[in-house]
């Protein structure tokens, strides 16, 4: 087994843990998301950018396109770190899916065909909303995190289970239906009722 | 419970984005509906990410390349931007419902996000309706709706046909297919899909016209070589 | 003399009905329920059954092809799925212009009735068009029963039925319908049928 020397570039801001440690990478993303930490981002960049470049060079066989992919991917990491959901997969998987989307669009960009699919429509990695939820029961994330937990206690058990699975564990309504062995329509009506109740509770506290 | 899934290869190439547009839509929609394949997808994504980013996988030549990799200026230019902190948008204006002949169908995420690509519904003789889904590429992606007690005339395939049940049940000589089932047949198969007591909405990808065994069906069917596309 | 009618409600569809043909429809959109109510309140109510143009723009009302069929409602049903079902019968060929939209999206247009294909006897070399058509009626009960009368001996009637049935794009149909007689359609259909039987 051969160990590969870590490029010097990567060492600059290195703490004891490496970004290939999933927890550490997730923590760095959280720092970028919450504090726009330049140091955390630099550390991510120094780890991921050269590897992305190697990947993109293999994919495109063209240095300039490869650099464009690195730049666009890492710009998204900087701007959209708040969209990373640690419970859905590792930081490196998230960054890989961003790069995959950019590659997909790059490959189609020059063809100018009328109906071509876009990566976001296939894999909504960077969508701002949780698309598994219908609009009328999407709630603001912050509101949720701060207040939901307390209020959930006062919901009927069936509704509480559904709410927890969707908003705390991040499952889709279909997954909840499968997990509980109940129809999707029931999940939807329970969600609607529960959110109605929660809104009342939250408002009455104001 | 979903019984029929895309192959491992389909899933792998879905993750890398290297299927035809029509097949990406088909596999993506199946994955939306199938917790088992969602799991598979996650594993494939993880292993590909590991391959690209894993510590042990950094190519040796990269060390020499580092001097050509103008990382610092790129890093500086990225961080000179103020991250766009859009507060999560609450509403998403994507309709996730398909209305057909007065019936309403919930669409899985992939289809809901691409609903603007669905063309006009057209009635086919024999209580069937179809609508093209414009996704580019050579394959033809089509919604097909069969009323109950409806039969597609017997046909073979010159190419390959993938079918996904979006809602309902249909049968052919070999099995019964329900919500989420993904069926892939090649030119060796002759079959006669039909519905019985329930109607059925499917999504289908064809890379060549169907070959209908009867001349009359060939004449009346938009999927025959006379009218394909 | 060409008769002109104004303010006729239009129903653009991907399925087509021509003069002499009947078509069963499910009505579920509010604008079309309103249309049916309006047409049925008149003595001589007509609907403009139009061909949907998928290359046209709905905003610019160019999604409606100009050659259409004036139709009357001949039957109603309350369907098991709770929807309103109607049957319309194609009366006259017409040309549509000056399309405008009501607030609920119902289109209306001015309509000029045009002389359509004159009744023509079916030439013997095209007899197979009539035979095949009877076969289609036998195979698809949803079309109703095959007429037993002299219509099966009329080239214009047979051509119209085939054009309704075939999944040919609307542009081709428009072109054929612009012809003064059904002669070109006979050749076209005959070619398609030959091709399908190979």
PDB file of C-alpha atoms in Angstrom, chain B:
ATOM      1  CA  UNK B   1     -44.113  -2.761  -2.056  1.00  0.00           C
ATOM      2  CA  UNK B   2     -42.083  -2.104  -5.206  1.00  0.00           C
ATOM      3  CA  UNK B   3     -40.984  -5.359  -6.872  1.00  0.00           C
ATOM      4  CA  UNK B   4     -39.184  -4.216 -10.011  1.00  0.00           C
ATOM      5  CA  UNK B   5     -36.199  -1.908  -9.884  1.00  0.00           C
ATOM      6  CA  UNK B   6     -33.712  -0.393 -12.326  1.00  0.00           C
ATOM      7  CA  UNK B   7     -30.478  -2.365 -12.673  1.00  0.00           C
ATOM      8  CA  UNK B   8     -27.410  -1.464 -10.635  1.00  0.00           C
ATOM      9  CA  UNK B   9     -25.917  -0.037 -13.805  1.00  0.00           C
ATOM     10  CA  UNK B  10     -28.926   2.192 -14.378  1.00  0.00           C
ATOM     11  CA  UNK B  11     -28.613   3.486 -10.837  1.00  0.00           C
ATOM     12  CA  UNK B  12     -24.877   4.062 -11.154  1.00  0.00           C
ATOM     13  CA  UNK B  13     -25.258   5.987 -14.397  1.00  0.00           C
ATOM     14  CA  UNK B  14     -28.160   7.927 -12.945  1.00  0.00           C
ATOM     15  CA  UNK B  15     -25.844   9.124 -10.180  1.00  0.00           C
ATOM     16  CA  UNK B  16     -23.130  10.151 -12.646  1.00  0.00           C
ATOM     17  CA  UNK B  17     -25.673  11.648 -15.060  1.00  0.00           C
ATOM     18  CA  UNK B  18     -24.607   9.409 -17.926  1.00  0.00           C
ATOM     19  CA  UNK B  19     -27.964   8.012 -19.063  1.00  0.00           C
ATOM     20  CA  UNK B  20     -30.077   9.409 -21.884  1.00  0.00           C
ATOM     21  CA  UNK B  21     -32.312  12.291 -20.751  1.00  0.00           C
ATOM     22  CA  UNK B  22     -35.408  10.095 -20.963  1.00  0.00           C
ATOM     23  CA  UNK B  23     -33.788   7.368 -18.843  1.00  0.00           C
ATOM     24  CA  UNK B  24     -32.559   9.904 -16.283  1.00  0.00           C
ATOM     25  CA  UNK B  25     -36.156  10.992 -15.842  1.00  0.00           C
ATOM     26  CA  UNK B  26     -37.353   7.391 -15.599  1.00  0.00           C
ATOM     27  CA  UNK B  27     -34.774   6.273 -13.063  1.00  0.00           C
ATOM     28  CA  UNK B  28     -35.061   9.547 -11.126  1.00  0.00           C
ATOM     29  CA  UNK B  29     -38.816   9.112 -10.812  1.00  0.00           C
ATOM     30  CA  UNK B  30     -38.434   5.519  -9.682  1.00  0.00           C
ATOM     31  CA  UNK B  31     -35.912   6.623  -7.066  1.00  0.00           C
ATOM     32  CA  UNK B  32     -38.357   9.282  -5.828  1.00  0.00           C
ATOM     33  CA  UNK B  33     -40.850   6.500  -5.198  1.00  0.00           C
ATOM     34  CA  UNK B  34     -38.506   3.794  -3.907  1.00  0.00           C
ATOM     35  CA  UNK B  35     -36.809   3.983  -0.490  1.00  0.00           C
ATOM     36  CA  UNK B  36     -34.713   0.929  -1.383  1.00  0.00           C
ATOM     37  CA  UNK B  37     -33.173   2.609  -4.420  1.00  0.00           C
ATOM     38  CA  UNK B  38     -32.776   5.897  -2.520  1.00  0.00           C
ATOM     39  CA  UNK B  39     -30.552   3.924  -0.216  1.00  0.00           C
ATOM     40  CA  UNK B  40     -28.640   2.439  -3.134  1.00  0.00           C
ATOM     41  CA  UNK B  41     -28.200   5.893  -4.650  1.00  0.00           C
ATOM     42  CA  UNK B  42     -26.772   7.173  -1.415  1.00  0.00           C
ATOM     43  CA  UNK B  43     -24.269   4.333  -1.317  1.00  0.00           C
ATOM     44  CA  UNK B  44     -23.217   4.972  -4.896  1.00  0.00           C
ATOM     45  CA  UNK B  45     -22.829   8.686  -4.240  1.00  0.00           C
ATOM     46  CA  UNK B  46     -20.761   7.984  -1.165  1.00  0.00           C
ATOM     47  CA  UNK B  47     -18.484   5.557  -2.920  1.00  0.00           C
ATOM     48  CA  UNK B  48     -17.997   7.895  -5.878  1.00  0.00           C
ATOM     49  CA  UNK B  49     -17.282  10.785  -3.505  1.00  0.00           C
ATOM     50  CA  UNK B  50     -14.814   8.553  -1.710  1.00  0.00           C
ATOM     51  CA  UNK B  51     -13.158   7.772  -5.013  1.00  0.00           C
ATOM     52  CA  UNK B  52     -12.858  11.420  -5.984  1.00  0.00           C
ATOM     53  CA  UNK B  53     -12.013  12.864  -2.595  1.00  0.00           C
ATOM     54  CA  UNK B  54     -10.606   9.966  -0.569  1.00  0.00           C
ATOM     55  CA  UNK B  55      -7.205  10.720   0.869  1.00  0.00           C
ATOM     56  CA  UNK B  56      -5.589   7.643  -0.626  1.00  0.00           C
ATOM     57  CA  UNK B  57      -6.841   8.441  -4.092  1.00  0.00           C
ATOM     58  CA  UNK B  58      -5.012  11.702  -4.740  1.00  0.00           C
ATOM     59  CA  UNK B  59      -3.032  11.051  -7.885  1.00  0.00           C
ATOM     60  CA  UNK B  60       0.684  11.339  -7.361  1.00  0.00           C
ATOM     61  CA  UNK B  61       1.070  13.696 -10.305  1.00  0.00           C
ATOM     62  CA  UNK B  62      -1.116  16.181  -8.493  1.00  0.00           C
ATOM     63  CA  UNK B  63       1.735  17.014  -6.180  1.00  0.00           C
ATOM     64  CA  UNK B  64       3.716  18.282  -9.109  1.00  0.00           C
ATOM     65  CA  UNK B  65       0.702  19.943 -10.621  1.00  0.00           C
ATOM     66  CA  UNK B  66       0.120  22.012  -7.558  1.00  0.00           C
ATOM     67  CA  UNK B  67       2.357  24.771  -8.787  1.00  0.00           C
ATOM     68  CA  UNK B  68       0.154  25.101 -11.889  1.00  0.00           C
ATOM     69  CA  UNK B  69      -2.978  25.073  -9.820  1.00  0.00           C
ATOM     70  CA  UNK B  70      -3.609  28.672  -9.063  1.00  0.00           C
ATOM     71  CA  UNK B  71      -5.546  27.816  -5.954  1.00  0.00           C
ATOM     72  CA  UNK B  72      -4.798  30.880  -3.908  1.00  0.00           C
ATOM     73  CA  UNK B  73      -6.177  33.395  -6.351  1.00  0.00           C
ATOM     74  CA  UNK B  74      -9.253  31.300  -6.938  1.00  0.00           C
ATOM     75  CA  UNK B  75      -9.755  30.964  -3.199  1.00  0.00           C
ATOM     76  CA  UNK B  76      -9.394  34.708  -2.743  1.00  0.00           C
ATOM     77  CA  UNK B  77     -11.807  35.479  -5.537  1.00  0.00           C
ATOM     78  CA  UNK B  78     -14.428  33.107  -4.125  1.00  0.00           C
ATOM     79  CA  UNK B  79     -14.146  34.513  -0.625  1.00  0.00           C
ATOM     80  CA  UNK B  80     -14.365  38.077  -1.888  1.00  0.00           C
ATOM     81  CA  UNK B  81     -18.032  37.384  -2.559  1.00  0.00           C
ATOM     82  CA  UNK B  82     -20.487  37.897   0.224  1.00  0.00           C
ATOM     83  CA  UNK B  83     -22.291  34.629   0.593  1.00  0.00           C
ATOM     84  CA  UNK B  84     -25.863  34.959  -0.522  1.00  0.00           C
ATOM     85  CA  UNK B  85     -27.866  34.263   2.555  1.00  0.00           C
ATOM     86  CA  UNK B  86     -31.298  33.785   1.222  1.00  0.00           C
ATOM     87  CA  UNK B  87     -33.678  32.963   4.011  1.00  0.00           C
ATOM     88  CA  UNK B  88     -35.221  29.667   3.092  1.00  0.00           C
ATOM     89  CA  UNK B  89     -38.102  30.343   0.803  1.00  0.00           C
ATOM     90  CA  UNK B  90     -41.276  28.913   2.209  1.00  0.00           C
ATOM     91  CA  UNK B  91     -43.295  28.505  -0.913  1.00  0.00           C
ATOM     92  CA  UNK B  92     -42.194  26.538  -3.853  1.00  0.00           C
ATOM     93  CA  UNK B  93     -44.279  27.258  -6.881  1.00  0.00           C
ATOM     94  CA  UNK B  94     -43.933  23.892  -8.460  1.00  0.00           C
ATOM     95  CA  UNK B  95     -47.285  22.254  -9.040  1.00  0.00           C
ATOM     96  CA  UNK B  96     -46.933  18.608  -8.162  1.00  0.00           C
ATOM     97  CA  UNK B  97     -50.228  17.533  -9.521  1.00  0.00           C
ATOM     98  CA  UNK B  98     -51.131  16.321 -12.950  1.00  0.00           C
ATOM     99  CA  UNK B  99     -54.690  16.800 -14.112  1.00  0.00           C
ATOM    100  CA  UNK B 100     -55.803  14.482 -16.862  1.00  0.00           C
ATOM    101  CA  UNK B 101     -59.362  14.160 -18.101  1.00  0.00           C
ATOM    102  CA  UNK B 102     -60.559  15.481 -14.779  1.00  0.00           C
ATOM    103  CA  UNK B 103     -58.514  13.064 -12.661  1.00  0.00           C
ATOM    104  CA  UNK B 104     -55.723  14.282 -10.434  1.00  0.00           C
ATOM    105  CA  UNK B 105     -52.388  12.535  -9.932  1.00  0.00           C
ATOM    106  CA  UNK B 106     -49.672  13.391  -7.441  1.00  0.00           C
ATOM    107  CA  UNK B 107     -46.347  13.589  -9.224  1.00  0.00           C
ATOM    108  CA  UNK B 108     -43.076  12.451  -7.647  1.00  0.00           C
ATOM    109  CA  UNK B 109     -40.400  15.168  -7.290  1.00  0.00           C
ATOM    110  CA  UNK B 110     -38.504  14.560 -10.525  1.00  0.00           C
ATOM    111  CA  UNK B 111     -41.667  14.801 -12.595  1.00  0.00           C
ATOM    112  CA  UNK B 112     -43.050  17.710 -10.593  1.00  0.00           C
ATOM    113  CA  UNK B 113     -39.873  19.699 -11.231  1.00  0.00           C
ATOM    114  CA  UNK B 114     -40.150  18.940 -14.933  1.00  0.00           C
ATOM    115  CA  UNK B 115     -43.857  19.397 -15.353  1.00  0.00           C
ATOM    116  CA  UNK B 116     -43.327  22.311 -17.727  1.00  0.00           C
ATOM    117  CA  UNK B 117     -41.936  19.750 -20.184  1.00  0.00           C
ATOM    118  CA  UNK B 118     -45.179  17.804 -20.444  1.00  0.00           C
ATOM    119  CA  UNK B 119     -46.913  18.464 -23.771  1.00  0.00           C
ATOM    120  CA  UNK B 120     -50.566  18.214 -24.756  1.00  0.00           C
ATOM    121  CA  UNK B 121     -52.508  15.073 -23.974  1.00  0.00           C
ATOM    122  CA  UNK B 122     -53.737  13.201 -26.967  1.00  0.00           C
ATOM    123  CA  UNK B 123     -56.284  10.432 -27.030  1.00  0.00           C
ATOM    124  CA  UNK B 124     -55.267   7.180 -28.661  1.00  0.00           C
ATOM    125  CA  UNK B 125     -57.927   4.826 -29.899  1.00  0.00           C
ATOM    126  CA  UNK B 126     -58.791   2.197 -27.313  1.00  0.00           C
ATOM    127  CA  UNK B 127     -59.228   4.338 -24.155  1.00  0.00           C
ATOM    128  CA  UNK B 128     -55.625   5.464 -23.877  1.00  0.00           C
ATOM    129  CA  UNK B 129     -54.117   8.916 -23.669  1.00  0.00           C
ATOM    130  CA  UNK B 130     -50.571   9.983 -24.143  1.00  0.00           C
ATOM    131  CA  UNK B 131     -48.540  13.151 -23.631  1.00  0.00           C
ATOM    132  CA  UNK B 132     -44.967  13.705 -24.732  1.00  0.00           C
ATOM    133  CA  UNK B 133     -42.423  14.848 -22.138  1.00  0.00           C
ATOM    134  CA  UNK B 134     -39.868  17.037 -23.903  1.00  0.00           C
ATOM    135  CA  UNK B 135     -36.488  16.252 -22.407  1.00  0.00           C
ATOM    136  CA  UNK B 136     -34.202  16.435 -25.449  1.00  0.00           C
ATOM    137  CA  UNK B 137     -32.131  13.510 -26.641  1.00  0.00           C
ATOM    138  CA  UNK B 138     -32.952  10.714 -29.041  1.00  0.00           C
ATOM    139  CA  UNK B 139     -35.318   8.687 -26.879  1.00  0.00           C
ATOM    140  CA  UNK B 140     -38.977   9.467 -26.648  1.00  0.00           C
ATOM    141  CA  UNK B 141     -40.362   9.996 -23.155  1.00  0.00           C
ATOM    142  CA  UNK B 142     -44.126   9.738 -22.875  1.00  0.00           C
ATOM    143  CA  UNK B 143     -46.818   9.656 -20.244  1.00  0.00           C
ATOM    144  CA  UNK B 144     -49.343   6.967 -21.042  1.00  0.00           C
ATOM    145  CA  UNK B 145     -52.668   6.759 -19.310  1.00  0.00           C
ATOM    146  CA  UNK B 146     -54.784   3.634 -19.725  1.00  0.00           C
ATOM    147  CA  UNK B 147     -58.364   3.545 -18.572  1.00  0.00           C
ATOM    148  CA  UNK B 148     -59.474   0.383 -16.775  1.00  0.00           C
ATOM    149  CA  UNK B 149     -60.078  -2.685 -18.957  1.00  0.00           C
ATOM    150  CA  UNK B 150     -57.768  -1.428 -21.665  1.00  0.00           C
ATOM    151  CA  UNK B 151     -55.280  -3.387 -23.722  1.00  0.00           C
ATOM    152  CA  UNK B 152     -52.255  -2.216 -25.680  1.00  0.00           C
ATOM    153  CA  UNK B 153     -52.177  -4.204 -28.954  1.00  0.00           C
ATOM    154  CA  UNK B 154     -49.587  -6.980 -29.031  1.00  0.00           C
ATOM    155  CA  UNK B 155     -46.199  -5.667 -30.026  1.00  0.00           C
ATOM    156  CA  UNK B 156     -42.490  -6.340 -30.075  1.00  0.00           C
ATOM    157  CA  UNK B 157     -39.720  -3.807 -29.707  1.00  0.00           C
ATOM    158  CA  UNK B 158     -37.159  -2.821 -32.238  1.00  0.00           C
ATOM    159  CA  UNK B 159     -35.310  -1.109 -29.457  1.00  0.00           C
ATOM    160  CA  UNK B 160     -35.656  -0.961 -25.704  1.00  0.00           C
ATOM    161  CA  UNK B 161     -38.619   0.131 -23.672  1.00  0.00           C
ATOM    162  CA  UNK B 162     -38.581   1.222 -20.056  1.00  0.00           C
ATOM    163  CA  UNK B 163     -41.895   1.620 -18.271  1.00  0.00           C
ATOM    164  CA  UNK B 164     -42.560   3.035 -14.822  1.00  0.00           C
ATOM    165  CA  UNK B 165     -45.899   2.825 -13.056  1.00  0.00           C
ATOM    166  CA  UNK B 166     -46.640   6.275 -11.645  1.00  0.00           C
ATOM    167  CA  UNK B 167     -50.088   5.383 -10.379  1.00  0.00           C
ATOM    168  CA  UNK B 168     -52.301   2.335 -10.731  1.00  0.00           C
ATOM    169  CA  UNK B 169     -51.839  -1.241 -11.893  1.00  0.00           C
ATOM    170  CA  UNK B 170     -51.192  -2.977 -15.184  1.00  0.00           C
ATOM    171  CA  UNK B 171     -50.442  -6.562 -16.194  1.00  0.00           C
ATOM    172  CA  UNK B 172     -48.694  -8.323 -18.977  1.00  0.00           C
ATOM    173  CA  UNK B 173     -48.153 -11.991 -19.710  1.00  0.00           C
ATOM    174  CA  UNK B 174     -45.446 -12.194 -17.075  1.00  0.00           C
ATOM    175  CA  UNK B 175     -46.510 -10.200 -14.043  1.00  0.00           C
ATOM    176  CA  UNK B 176     -48.524  -7.480 -12.397  1.00  0.00           C
ATOM    177  CA  UNK B 177     -46.982  -4.030 -11.996  1.00  0.00           C
ATOM    178  CA  UNK B 178     -47.894  -1.402  -9.437  1.00  0.00           C
ATOM    179  CA  UNK B 179     -46.870   2.079  -8.252  1.00  0.00           C
ATOM    180  CA  UNK B 180     -43.122   2.545  -8.575  1.00  0.00           C
ATOM    181  CA  UNK B 181     -42.400  -0.657 -10.496  1.00  0.00           C
ATOM    182  CA  UNK B 182     -39.759  -0.158 -13.184  1.00  0.00           C
ATOM    183  CA  UNK B 183     -39.827  -2.530 -16.151  1.00  0.00           C
ATOM    184  CA  UNK B 184     -37.147  -2.714 -18.788  1.00  0.00           C
ATOM    185  CA  UNK B 185     -37.650  -4.845 -21.909  1.00  0.00           C
ATOM    186  CA  UNK B 186     -35.562  -5.303 -25.011  1.00  0.00           C
ATOM    187  CA  UNK B 187     -36.290  -6.540 -28.530  1.00  0.00           C
ATOM    188  CA  UNK B 188     -36.635 -10.162 -27.434  1.00  0.00           C
ATOM    189  CA  UNK B 189     -39.977  -9.532 -25.760  1.00  0.00           C
ATOM    190  CA  UNK B 190     -43.482  -9.729 -27.234  1.00  0.00           C
ATOM    191  CA  UNK B 191     -46.086  -8.502 -24.817  1.00  0.00           C
ATOM    192  CA  UNK B 192     -49.604  -7.196 -24.414  1.00  0.00           C
ATOM    193  CA  UNK B 193     -49.884  -4.821 -21.453  1.00  0.00           C
ATOM    194  CA  UNK B 194     -53.406  -4.384 -20.137  1.00  0.00           C
ATOM    195  CA  UNK B 195     -55.339  -2.893 -17.267  1.00  0.00           C
ATOM    196  CA  UNK B 196     -58.144  -4.715 -15.491  1.00  0.00           C
ATOM    197  CA  UNK B 197     -60.213  -3.180 -12.691  1.00  0.00           C
ATOM    198  CA  UNK B 198     -58.036  -0.108 -12.176  1.00  0.00           C
ATOM    199  CA  UNK B 199     -56.710   2.565 -14.475  1.00  0.00           C
ATOM    200  CA  UNK B 200     -52.984   3.180 -14.792  1.00  0.00           C
ATOM    201  CA  UNK B 201     -50.683   6.130 -15.398  1.00  0.00           C
ATOM    202  CA  UNK B 202     -47.226   5.164 -16.631  1.00  0.00           C
ATOM    203  CA  UNK B 203     -44.145   6.893 -17.901  1.00  0.00           C
ATOM    204  CA  UNK B 204     -42.389   5.212 -20.764  1.00  0.00           C
ATOM    205  CA  UNK B 205     -39.089   5.665 -22.596  1.00  0.00           C
ATOM    206  CA  UNK B 206     -38.631   4.231 -26.074  1.00  0.00           C
ATOM    207  CA  UNK B 207     -35.520   4.384 -28.201  1.00  0.00           C
ATOM    208  CA  UNK B 208     -37.205   2.964 -31.308  1.00  0.00           C
ATOM    209  CA  UNK B 209     -40.782   2.489 -32.487  1.00  0.00           C
ATOM    210  CA  UNK B 210     -42.830  -0.437 -31.258  1.00  0.00           C
ATOM    211  CA  UNK B 211     -43.576  -3.070 -33.818  1.00  0.00           C
ATOM    212  CA  UNK B 212     -47.261  -3.874 -33.687  1.00  0.00           C
ATOM    213  CA  UNK B 213     -48.146  -7.356 -34.812  1.00  0.00           C
ATOM    214  CA  UNK B 214     -51.361  -6.228 -36.502  1.00  0.00           C
ATOM    215  CA  UNK B 215     -51.357  -3.787 -39.432  1.00  0.00           C
ATOM    216  CA  UNK B 216     -54.414  -2.022 -38.111  1.00  0.00           C
ATOM    217  CA  UNK B 217     -52.701  -1.287 -34.794  1.00  0.00           C
ATOM    218  CA  UNK B 218     -49.662  -0.059 -36.673  1.00  0.00           C
ATOM    219  CA  UNK B 219     -51.903   2.335 -38.569  1.00  0.00           C
ATOM    220  CA  UNK B 220     -53.680   3.691 -35.527  1.00  0.00           C
ATOM    221  CA  UNK B 221     -50.873   3.777 -33.024  1.00  0.00           C
ATOM    222  CA  UNK B 222     -48.581   6.789 -32.626  1.00  0.00           C
ATOM    223  CA  UNK B 223     -45.836   4.505 -31.280  1.00  0.00           C
ATOM    224  CA  UNK B 224     -45.586   2.565 -34.529  1.00  0.00           C
ATOM    225  CA  UNK B 225     -42.891   3.270 -37.078  1.00  0.00           C
ATOM    226  CA  UNK B 226     -45.401   5.222 -39.180  1.00  0.00           C
ATOM    227  CA  UNK B 227     -45.720   8.009 -36.627  1.00  0.00           C
ATOM    228  CA  UNK B 228     -43.006   7.480 -34.021  1.00  0.00           C
ATOM    229  CA  UNK B 229     -42.099  10.796 -32.357  1.00  0.00           C
TER     230      UNK B 229
END
